[in-house]
Amino acid sequence: MTYSLNNLQLDAAFAQIQRGNYKAAAPVLHRFAEQGDADAQYQLAFMHEHGLGVKADAAQAAKWYAAAAEQGDAAAQFNLAEMYEDGEGVPQDYVQAAYWYDKAATQGDTDAQNQAARLYAEGLGMAQDYVKAAEYWHMAAENGDDEALYNLGVCHDDGLGMPQDCAKAAEYYRRAAAQGNADAQVNLGLLYQEGYGVEKNEAQAAHYFRLAAEQGDAVGQLNLGFSYAEGSGVETDFAQAEKWWRLAAEQGEKDAAAALAELQKILAEEGAA
């Protein structure tokens, strides 16, 4: 009977949260968190982290995330890892961040898999290790994550943690590109442009540059501009080259700004001749 009553009280607290009444829910959540309820611990931590119905307090947030994380709550493990990485509420500790990202990653949390991979790839708090990073990216890639697919493409492309294999890089880039990943679209375009790992095809290169460019990707815009300027895979069109270089230059792409200035100079000289 007591157990049922407790459930009703906790359910009522979460119902208050659904209505945005965090302050009313806080005392009940705190009581259940103290009793070891992982859901209450996670929610109380989240409220302290964001100042919802309670005073914003990163240390309290970390305390309750840790309590829920120790009970295996993947979301709490991920958030605790972020706090260790950023030094919020706890001393900055990349080793602890990697530990908790790993805990969440092994439960299938794709964000944690990508974050753990990033720590190893960048060598934050540990020796740089692309082999280990690739293990986590493979986990995320199995869930279809486009960022992980892209990063595995880069690893194969550049021989990071594995033998260089442009054909495999193209496979991973293609899968990520199909999900709209602009970085993968650009890199796949470059492989087609050079004929690395795929049969050289300038039209395909321009196609992938366009996909990225139309998403606002500055590198895609830069390369599509060159495709038009050089007639590579598309008809030569200086107006289109100017358009795409201008868009890229507006985003701070220096090579695009230089190419645009050179094109305008050439067009001006031709107009004066």
PDB file of C-alpha atoms in Angstrom:
ATOM      1  CA  MET A   1       0.000   0.000   0.000  1.00  0.00           C
ATOM      2  CA  THR A   2       2.823   2.374   0.901  1.00  0.00           C
ATOM      3  CA  TYR A   3       4.597   1.554  -2.343  1.00  0.00           C
ATOM      4  CA  SER A   4       1.494   2.425  -4.372  1.00  0.00           C
ATOM      5  CA  LEU A   5       1.081   5.704  -2.490  1.00  0.00           C
ATOM      6  CA  ASN A   6       4.704   6.577  -3.176  1.00  0.00           C
ATOM      7  CA  ASN A   7       4.202   5.884  -6.850  1.00  0.00           C
ATOM      8  CA  LEU A   8       1.186   8.158  -6.908  1.00  0.00           C
ATOM      9  CA  GLN A   9       3.117  10.954  -5.214  1.00  0.00           C
ATOM     10  CA  LEU A  10       6.008  10.669  -7.630  1.00  0.00           C
ATOM     11  CA  ASP A  11       3.656  10.488 -10.611  1.00  0.00           C
ATOM     12  CA  ALA A  12       1.944  13.624  -9.337  1.00  0.00           C
ATOM     13  CA  ALA A  13       5.297  15.412  -9.118  1.00  0.00           C
ATOM     14  CA  PHE A  14       6.128  14.525 -12.707  1.00  0.00           C
ATOM     15  CA  ALA A  15       2.643  15.662 -13.736  1.00  0.00           C
ATOM     16  CA  GLN A  16       3.429  19.032 -12.154  1.00  0.00           C
ATOM     17  CA  ILE A  17       6.590  19.198 -14.252  1.00  0.00           C
ATOM     18  CA  GLN A  18       4.582  18.494 -17.384  1.00  0.00           C
ATOM     19  CA  ARG A  19       2.496  21.554 -16.509  1.00  0.00           C
ATOM     20  CA  GLY A  20       5.646  23.608 -15.965  1.00  0.00           C
ATOM     21  CA  ASN A  21       5.189  23.795 -12.205  1.00  0.00           C
ATOM     22  CA  TYR A  22       8.716  22.827 -11.219  1.00  0.00           C
ATOM     23  CA  LYS A  23       8.608  24.576  -7.868  1.00  0.00           C
ATOM     24  CA  ALA A  24       5.712  22.450  -6.632  1.00  0.00           C
ATOM     25  CA  ALA A  25       7.419  19.267  -7.795  1.00  0.00           C
ATOM     26  CA  ALA A  26      10.812  20.026  -6.248  1.00  0.00           C
ATOM     27  CA  PRO A  27      10.148  18.968  -2.604  1.00  0.00           C
ATOM     28  CA  VAL A  28       8.635  15.657  -3.652  1.00  0.00           C
ATOM     29  CA  LEU A  29      11.455  14.948  -6.092  1.00  0.00           C
ATOM     30  CA  HIS A  30      14.032  15.802  -3.447  1.00  0.00           C
ATOM     31  CA  ARG A  31      12.453  13.365  -0.991  1.00  0.00           C
ATOM     32  CA  PHE A  32      12.406  10.553  -3.549  1.00  0.00           C
ATOM     33  CA  ALA A  33      15.928  11.391  -4.717  1.00  0.00           C
ATOM     34  CA  GLU A  34      17.151  11.062  -1.142  1.00  0.00           C
ATOM     35  CA  GLN A  35      15.441   7.667  -1.011  1.00  0.00           C
ATOM     36  CA  GLY A  36      17.414   6.541  -4.071  1.00  0.00           C
ATOM     37  CA  ASP A  37      14.901   6.881  -6.894  1.00  0.00           C
ATOM     38  CA  ALA A  38      16.997   7.317 -10.062  1.00  0.00           C
ATOM     39  CA  ASP A  39      14.259   9.091 -12.040  1.00  0.00           C
ATOM     40  CA  ALA A  40      13.810  11.632  -9.266  1.00  0.00           C
ATOM     41  CA  GLN A  41      17.578  12.081  -8.977  1.00  0.00           C
ATOM     42  CA  TYR A  42      17.909  12.747 -12.695  1.00  0.00           C
ATOM     43  CA  GLN A  43      15.009  15.204 -12.784  1.00  0.00           C
ATOM     44  CA  LEU A  44      16.227  17.049  -9.684  1.00  0.00           C
ATOM     45  CA  ALA A  45      19.702  17.310 -11.222  1.00  0.00           C
ATOM     46  CA  PHE A  46      18.239  18.700 -14.441  1.00  0.00           C
ATOM     47  CA  MET A  47      16.255  21.285 -12.490  1.00  0.00           C
ATOM     48  CA  HIS A  48      19.338  22.399 -10.554  1.00  0.00           C
ATOM     49  CA  GLU A  49      21.353  22.555 -13.760  1.00  0.00           C
ATOM     50  CA  HIS A  50      18.824  24.851 -15.436  1.00  0.00           C
ATOM     51  CA  GLY A  51      17.356  26.685 -12.440  1.00  0.00           C
ATOM     52  CA  LEU A  52      13.864  25.248 -12.890  1.00  0.00           C
ATOM     53  CA  GLY A  53      11.846  25.621  -9.685  1.00  0.00           C
ATOM     54  CA  VAL A  54      15.039  25.528  -7.632  1.00  0.00           C
ATOM     55  CA  LYS A  55      18.147  27.653  -7.397  1.00  0.00           C
ATOM     56  CA  ALA A  56      20.546  27.016 -10.283  1.00  0.00           C
ATOM     57  CA  ASP A  57      23.370  25.079  -8.675  1.00  0.00           C
ATOM     58  CA  ALA A  58      25.860  23.173 -10.807  1.00  0.00           C
ATOM     59  CA  ALA A  59      27.313  21.347  -7.809  1.00  0.00           C
ATOM     60  CA  GLN A  60      23.878  20.047  -6.814  1.00  0.00           C
ATOM     61  CA  ALA A  61      23.196  19.102 -10.417  1.00  0.00           C
ATOM     62  CA  ALA A  62      26.432  17.118 -10.563  1.00  0.00           C
ATOM     63  CA  LYS A  63      25.651  15.461  -7.221  1.00  0.00           C
ATOM     64  CA  TRP A  64      22.275  14.170  -8.356  1.00  0.00           C
ATOM     65  CA  TYR A  65      23.419  13.249 -11.855  1.00  0.00           C
ATOM     66  CA  ALA A  66      26.165  11.211 -10.198  1.00  0.00           C
ATOM     67  CA  ALA A  67      23.632   9.474  -7.963  1.00  0.00           C
ATOM     68  CA  ALA A  68      21.462   8.517 -10.942  1.00  0.00           C
ATOM     69  CA  ALA A  69      24.500   7.660 -13.061  1.00  0.00           C
ATOM     70  CA  GLU A  70      25.738   5.208 -10.447  1.00  0.00           C
ATOM     71  CA  GLN A  71      22.408   3.417 -10.815  1.00  0.00           C
ATOM     72  CA  GLY A  72      22.921   3.073 -14.555  1.00  0.00           C
ATOM     73  CA  ASP A  73      20.822   5.961 -15.882  1.00  0.00           C
ATOM     74  CA  ALA A  74      22.344   6.619 -19.326  1.00  0.00           C
ATOM     75  CA  ALA A  75      21.059  10.207 -19.620  1.00  0.00           C
ATOM     76  CA  ALA A  76      22.525  11.028 -16.213  1.00  0.00           C
ATOM     77  CA  GLN A  77      25.820   9.410 -17.191  1.00  0.00           C
ATOM     78  CA  PHE A  78      25.978  11.543 -20.330  1.00  0.00           C
ATOM     79  CA  ASN A  79      25.160  14.777 -18.503  1.00  0.00           C
ATOM     80  CA  LEU A  80      27.637  14.008 -15.736  1.00  0.00           C
ATOM     81  CA  ALA A  81      30.311  13.378 -18.366  1.00  0.00           C
ATOM     82  CA  GLU A  82      29.578  16.782 -19.904  1.00  0.00           C
ATOM     83  CA  MET A  83      29.911  18.435 -16.501  1.00  0.00           C
ATOM     84  CA  TYR A  84      33.296  16.777 -15.937  1.00  0.00           C
ATOM     85  CA  GLU A  85      34.425  17.799 -19.406  1.00  0.00           C
ATOM     86  CA  ASP A  86      33.359  21.424 -18.915  1.00  0.00           C
ATOM     87  CA  GLY A  87      34.291  21.661 -15.237  1.00  0.00           C
ATOM     88  CA  GLU A  88      30.773  22.654 -14.205  1.00  0.00           C
ATOM     89  CA  GLY A  89      29.855  21.731 -10.637  1.00  0.00           C
ATOM     90  CA  VAL A  90      32.905  19.462 -10.458  1.00  0.00           C
ATOM     91  CA  PRO A  91      36.602  19.966 -11.188  1.00  0.00           C
ATOM     92  CA  GLN A  92      37.347  19.546 -14.881  1.00  0.00           C
ATOM     93  CA  ASP A  93      38.442  15.960 -15.417  1.00  0.00           C
ATOM     94  CA  TYR A  94      38.638  14.474 -18.905  1.00  0.00           C
ATOM     95  CA  VAL A  95      39.343  11.011 -17.548  1.00  0.00           C
ATOM     96  CA  GLN A  96      36.102  11.072 -15.575  1.00  0.00           C
ATOM     97  CA  ALA A  97      34.328  12.531 -18.607  1.00  0.00           C
ATOM     98  CA  ALA A  98      35.564   9.645 -20.755  1.00  0.00           C
ATOM     99  CA  TYR A  99      34.551   7.144 -18.064  1.00  0.00           C
ATOM    100  CA  TRP A 100      30.957   8.371 -17.940  1.00  0.00           C
ATOM    101  CA  TYR A 101      30.660   8.846 -21.688  1.00  0.00           C
ATOM    102  CA  ASP A 102      31.759   5.229 -22.009  1.00  0.00           C
ATOM    103  CA  LYS A 103      29.122   4.084 -19.501  1.00  0.00           C
ATOM    104  CA  ALA A 104      26.390   5.810 -21.513  1.00  0.00           C
ATOM    105  CA  ALA A 105      27.905   4.752 -24.831  1.00  0.00           C
ATOM    106  CA  THR A 106      27.811   1.073 -23.944  1.00  0.00           C
ATOM    107  CA  GLN A 107      24.085   1.478 -23.274  1.00  0.00           C
ATOM    108  CA  GLY A 108      23.602   2.679 -26.845  1.00  0.00           C
ATOM    109  CA  ASP A 109      23.591   6.443 -26.296  1.00  0.00           C
ATOM    110  CA  THR A 110      24.710   7.782 -29.692  1.00  0.00           C
ATOM    111  CA  ASP A 111      25.662  11.232 -28.391  1.00  0.00           C
ATOM    112  CA  ALA A 112      27.859   9.628 -25.753  1.00  0.00           C
ATOM    113  CA  GLN A 113      29.470   7.406 -28.368  1.00  0.00           C
ATOM    114  CA  ASN A 114      30.365  10.441 -30.464  1.00  0.00           C
ATOM    115  CA  GLN A 115      31.609  12.417 -27.474  1.00  0.00           C
ATOM    116  CA  ALA A 116      33.796   9.575 -26.228  1.00  0.00           C
ATOM    117  CA  ALA A 117      35.226   9.212 -29.721  1.00  0.00           C
ATOM    118  CA  ARG A 118      35.986  12.921 -29.845  1.00  0.00           C
ATOM    119  CA  LEU A 119      37.903  12.847 -26.553  1.00  0.00           C
ATOM    120  CA  TYR A 120      40.119  10.045 -27.832  1.00  0.00           C
ATOM    121  CA  ALA A 121      40.542  11.627 -31.269  1.00  0.00           C
ATOM    122  CA  GLU A 122      41.572  14.956 -29.781  1.00  0.00           C
ATOM    123  CA  GLY A 123      43.636  13.425 -26.991  1.00  0.00           C
ATOM    124  CA  LEU A 124      41.832  15.340 -24.248  1.00  0.00           C
ATOM    125  CA  GLY A 125      43.112  14.142 -20.881  1.00  0.00           C
ATOM    126  CA  MET A 126      44.647  11.062 -22.479  1.00  0.00           C
ATOM    127  CA  ALA A 127      46.942  10.025 -25.299  1.00  0.00           C
ATOM    128  CA  GLN A 128      45.426  10.609 -28.713  1.00  0.00           C
ATOM    129  CA  ASP A 129      44.032   7.279 -29.875  1.00  0.00           C
ATOM    130  CA  TYR A 130      42.189   7.027 -33.193  1.00  0.00           C
ATOM    131  CA  VAL A 131      41.833   3.268 -32.830  1.00  0.00           C
ATOM    132  CA  LYS A 132      39.780   3.774 -29.679  1.00  0.00           C
ATOM    133  CA  ALA A 133      37.924   6.710 -31.234  1.00  0.00           C
ATOM    134  CA  ALA A 134      36.974   4.557 -34.203  1.00  0.00           C
ATOM    135  CA  GLU A 135      35.524   1.920 -31.878  1.00  0.00           C
ATOM    136  CA  TYR A 136      33.063   4.464 -30.525  1.00  0.00           C
ATOM    137  CA  TRP A 137      32.303   5.881 -33.971  1.00  0.00           C
ATOM    138  CA  HIS A 138      31.536   2.340 -35.136  1.00  0.00           C
ATOM    139  CA  MET A 139      29.028   2.027 -32.277  1.00  0.00           C
ATOM    140  CA  ALA A 140      27.297   5.237 -33.350  1.00  0.00           C
ATOM    141  CA  ALA A 141      27.509   4.327 -37.039  1.00  0.00           C
ATOM    142  CA  GLU A 142      25.643   1.091 -36.309  1.00  0.00           C
ATOM    143  CA  ASN A 143      22.816   3.343 -35.119  1.00  0.00           C
ATOM    144  CA  GLY A 144      22.999   5.209 -38.427  1.00  0.00           C
ATOM    145  CA  ASP A 145      24.491   8.386 -36.974  1.00  0.00           C
ATOM    146  CA  ASP A 146      25.693  10.619 -39.810  1.00  0.00           C
ATOM    147  CA  GLU A 147      28.467  12.336 -37.823  1.00  0.00           C
ATOM    148  CA  ALA A 148      29.960   8.972 -36.884  1.00  0.00           C
ATOM    149  CA  LEU A 149      29.721   7.782 -40.489  1.00  0.00           C
ATOM    150  CA  TYR A 150      31.461  10.962 -41.624  1.00  0.00           C
ATOM    151  CA  ASN A 151      34.230  10.596 -39.042  1.00  0.00           C
ATOM    152  CA  LEU A 152      34.830   6.972 -39.999  1.00  0.00           C
ATOM    153  CA  GLY A 153      35.109   8.200 -43.572  1.00  0.00           C
ATOM    154  CA  VAL A 154      37.792  10.658 -42.486  1.00  0.00           C
ATOM    155  CA  CYS A 155      39.652   7.906 -40.622  1.00  0.00           C
ATOM    156  CA  HIS A 156      39.734   5.720 -43.738  1.00  0.00           C
ATOM    157  CA  ASP A 157      40.489   8.713 -45.961  1.00  0.00           C
ATOM    158  CA  ASP A 158      43.473   9.873 -43.914  1.00  0.00           C
ATOM    159  CA  GLY A 159      44.607   6.551 -42.439  1.00  0.00           C
ATOM    160  CA  LEU A 160      43.808   7.532 -38.858  1.00  0.00           C
ATOM    161  CA  GLY A 161      43.783   4.462 -36.616  1.00  0.00           C
ATOM    162  CA  MET A 162      43.478   2.175 -39.642  1.00  0.00           C
ATOM    163  CA  PRO A 163      45.074   1.669 -43.052  1.00  0.00           C
ATOM    164  CA  GLN A 164      44.218   4.361 -45.568  1.00  0.00           C
ATOM    165  CA  ASP A 165      41.424   3.157 -47.835  1.00  0.00           C
ATOM    166  CA  CYS A 166      39.712   5.755 -49.992  1.00  0.00           C
ATOM    167  CA  ALA A 167      37.161   3.244 -51.280  1.00  0.00           C
ATOM    168  CA  LYS A 168      35.944   2.579 -47.738  1.00  0.00           C
ATOM    169  CA  ALA A 169      36.071   6.304 -47.038  1.00  0.00           C
ATOM    170  CA  ALA A 170      33.764   6.868 -49.999  1.00  0.00           C
ATOM    171  CA  GLU A 171      31.318   4.268 -48.649  1.00  0.00           C
ATOM    172  CA  TYR A 172      31.089   5.992 -45.289  1.00  0.00           C
ATOM    173  CA  TYR A 173      30.901   9.467 -46.823  1.00  0.00           C
ATOM    174  CA  ARG A 174      28.112   8.286 -49.142  1.00  0.00           C
ATOM    175  CA  ARG A 175      26.052   6.949 -46.241  1.00  0.00           C
ATOM    176  CA  ALA A 176      26.501  10.172 -44.284  1.00  0.00           C
ATOM    177  CA  ALA A 177      25.896  12.319 -47.370  1.00  0.00           C
ATOM    178  CA  ALA A 178      22.590  10.540 -47.972  1.00  0.00           C
ATOM    179  CA  GLN A 179      21.486  11.840 -44.572  1.00  0.00           C
ATOM    180  CA  GLY A 180      22.379  15.394 -45.529  1.00  0.00           C
ATOM    181  CA  ASN A 181      25.765  15.633 -43.828  1.00  0.00           C
ATOM    182  CA  ALA A 182      27.397  18.549 -45.642  1.00  0.00           C
ATOM    183  CA  ASP A 183      30.971  17.688 -44.617  1.00  0.00           C
ATOM    184  CA  ALA A 184      30.530  14.199 -46.037  1.00  0.00           C
ATOM    185  CA  GLN A 185      29.028  15.601 -49.225  1.00  0.00           C
ATOM    186  CA  VAL A 186      32.057  17.863 -49.735  1.00  0.00           C
ATOM    187  CA  ASN A 187      34.566  15.092 -49.046  1.00  0.00           C
ATOM    188  CA  LEU A 188      32.762  12.645 -51.309  1.00  0.00           C
ATOM    189  CA  GLY A 189      32.777  15.322 -53.991  1.00  0.00           C
ATOM    190  CA  LEU A 190      36.528  15.695 -53.593  1.00  0.00           C
ATOM    191  CA  LEU A 191      37.021  11.943 -53.984  1.00  0.00           C
ATOM    192  CA  TYR A 192      35.002  11.994 -57.220  1.00  0.00           C
ATOM    193  CA  GLN A 193      36.919  15.033 -58.407  1.00  0.00           C
ATOM    194  CA  GLU A 194      40.270  13.328 -57.945  1.00  0.00           C
ATOM    195  CA  GLY A 195      39.222   9.727 -58.604  1.00  0.00           C
ATOM    196  CA  TYR A 196      40.359   8.472 -55.220  1.00  0.00           C
ATOM    197  CA  GLY A 197      38.524   5.307 -54.153  1.00  0.00           C
ATOM    198  CA  VAL A 198      35.893   5.894 -56.836  1.00  0.00           C
ATOM    199  CA  GLU A 199      35.949   6.319 -60.601  1.00  0.00           C
ATOM    200  CA  LYS A 200      36.724   9.935 -61.403  1.00  0.00           C
ATOM    201  CA  ASN A 201      33.515  11.767 -62.195  1.00  0.00           C
ATOM    202  CA  GLU A 202      33.496  15.558 -62.242  1.00  0.00           C
ATOM    203  CA  ALA A 203      29.727  15.720 -62.674  1.00  0.00           C
ATOM    204  CA  GLN A 204      29.272  13.667 -59.499  1.00  0.00           C
ATOM    205  CA  ALA A 205      31.788  15.887 -57.740  1.00  0.00           C
ATOM    206  CA  ALA A 206      29.807  18.985 -58.693  1.00  0.00           C
ATOM    207  CA  HIS A 207      26.593  17.258 -57.631  1.00  0.00           C
ATOM    208  CA  TYR A 208      27.868  16.632 -54.116  1.00  0.00           C
ATOM    209  CA  PHE A 209      29.416  20.096 -53.871  1.00  0.00           C
ATOM    210  CA  ARG A 210      26.002  21.503 -54.775  1.00  0.00           C
ATOM    211  CA  LEU A 211      24.229  19.449 -52.112  1.00  0.00           C
ATOM    212  CA  ALA A 212      26.531  20.900 -49.478  1.00  0.00           C
ATOM    213  CA  ALA A 213      26.492  24.403 -50.955  1.00  0.00           C
ATOM    214  CA  GLU A 214      22.705  24.560 -50.957  1.00  0.00           C
ATOM    215  CA  GLN A 215      22.777  23.795 -47.235  1.00  0.00           C
ATOM    216  CA  GLY A 216      24.947  26.851 -46.713  1.00  0.00           C
ATOM    217  CA  ASP A 217      28.227  24.989 -46.312  1.00  0.00           C
ATOM    218  CA  ALA A 218      31.047  27.412 -47.158  1.00  0.00           C
ATOM    219  CA  VAL A 219      33.482  24.739 -48.354  1.00  0.00           C
ATOM    220  CA  GLY A 220      30.808  23.264 -50.582  1.00  0.00           C
ATOM    221  CA  GLN A 221      30.128  26.740 -51.985  1.00  0.00           C
ATOM    222  CA  LEU A 222      33.843  27.296 -52.563  1.00  0.00           C
ATOM    223  CA  ASN A 223      34.234  24.047 -54.488  1.00  0.00           C
ATOM    224  CA  LEU A 224      31.042  24.500 -56.469  1.00  0.00           C
ATOM    225  CA  GLY A 225      32.326  27.929 -57.466  1.00  0.00           C
ATOM    226  CA  PHE A 226      35.496  26.332 -58.821  1.00  0.00           C
ATOM    227  CA  SER A 227      33.420  23.755 -60.688  1.00  0.00           C
ATOM    228  CA  TYR A 228      31.602  26.562 -62.485  1.00  0.00           C
ATOM    229  CA  ALA A 229      34.728  28.648 -63.038  1.00  0.00           C
ATOM    230  CA  GLU A 230      36.625  25.717 -64.544  1.00  0.00           C
ATOM    231  CA  GLY A 231      33.721  24.000 -66.294  1.00  0.00           C
ATOM    232  CA  SER A 232      34.362  20.899 -64.224  1.00  0.00           C
ATOM    233  CA  GLY A 233      31.295  18.672 -64.293  1.00  0.00           C
ATOM    234  CA  VAL A 234      29.086  21.638 -65.224  1.00  0.00           C
ATOM    235  CA  GLU A 235      29.016  24.216 -68.003  1.00  0.00           C
ATOM    236  CA  THR A 236      31.415  27.093 -67.407  1.00  0.00           C
ATOM    237  CA  ASP A 237      29.430  29.913 -65.821  1.00  0.00           C
ATOM    238  CA  PHE A 238      31.297  32.803 -64.239  1.00  0.00           C
ATOM    239  CA  ALA A 239      28.085  34.316 -62.881  1.00  0.00           C
ATOM    240  CA  GLN A 240      27.423  31.104 -60.958  1.00  0.00           C
ATOM    241  CA  ALA A 241      31.037  30.946 -59.813  1.00  0.00           C
ATOM    242  CA  GLU A 242      30.757  34.524 -58.551  1.00  0.00           C
ATOM    243  CA  LYS A 243      27.489  33.746 -56.778  1.00  0.00           C
ATOM    244  CA  TRP A 244      28.829  30.760 -54.868  1.00  0.00           C
ATOM    245  CA  TRP A 245      32.173  32.349 -54.023  1.00  0.00           C
ATOM    246  CA  ARG A 246      30.393  35.424 -52.728  1.00  0.00           C
ATOM    247  CA  LEU A 247      28.189  33.313 -50.460  1.00  0.00           C
ATOM    248  CA  ALA A 248      31.231  31.452 -49.139  1.00  0.00           C
ATOM    249  CA  ALA A 249      33.220  34.674 -48.689  1.00  0.00           C
ATOM    250  CA  GLU A 250      30.375  36.142 -46.642  1.00  0.00           C
ATOM    251  CA  GLN A 251      30.896  33.259 -44.219  1.00  0.00           C
ATOM    252  CA  GLY A 252      34.592  34.078 -43.881  1.00  0.00           C
ATOM    253  CA  GLU A 253      35.957  31.548 -46.394  1.00  0.00           C
ATOM    254  CA  LYS A 254      39.244  33.237 -47.336  1.00  0.00           C
ATOM    255  CA  ASP A 255      39.952  31.129 -50.417  1.00  0.00           C
ATOM    256  CA  ALA A 256      36.531  32.057 -51.768  1.00  0.00           C
ATOM    257  CA  ALA A 257      37.186  35.737 -51.125  1.00  0.00           C
ATOM    258  CA  ALA A 258      40.507  35.506 -52.974  1.00  0.00           C
ATOM    259  CA  ALA A 259      38.949  33.616 -55.901  1.00  0.00           C
ATOM    260  CA  LEU A 260      36.095  36.126 -56.078  1.00  0.00           C
ATOM    261  CA  ALA A 261      38.505  39.063 -56.121  1.00  0.00           C
ATOM    262  CA  GLU A 262      40.584  37.437 -58.874  1.00  0.00           C
ATOM    263  CA  LEU A 263      37.493  36.666 -60.961  1.00  0.00           C
ATOM    264  CA  GLN A 264      36.196  40.212 -60.621  1.00  0.00           C
ATOM    265  CA  LYS A 265      39.602  41.540 -61.628  1.00  0.00           C
ATOM    266  CA  ILE A 266      39.686  39.352 -64.745  1.00  0.00           C
ATOM    267  CA  LEU A 267      36.129  40.275 -65.718  1.00  0.00           C
ATOM    268  CA  ALA A 268      36.872  43.960 -65.232  1.00  0.00           C
ATOM    269  CA  GLU A 269      39.988  43.749 -67.439  1.00  0.00           C
ATOM    270  CA  GLU A 270      38.033  41.915 -70.120  1.00  0.00           C
ATOM    271  CA  GLY A 271      35.316  44.534 -69.949  1.00  0.00           C
ATOM    272  CA  ALA A 272      37.827  47.338 -70.365  1.00  0.00           C
ATOM    273  CA  ALA A 273      39.562  45.686 -73.323  1.00  0.00           C
TER     274      ALA A 273
END
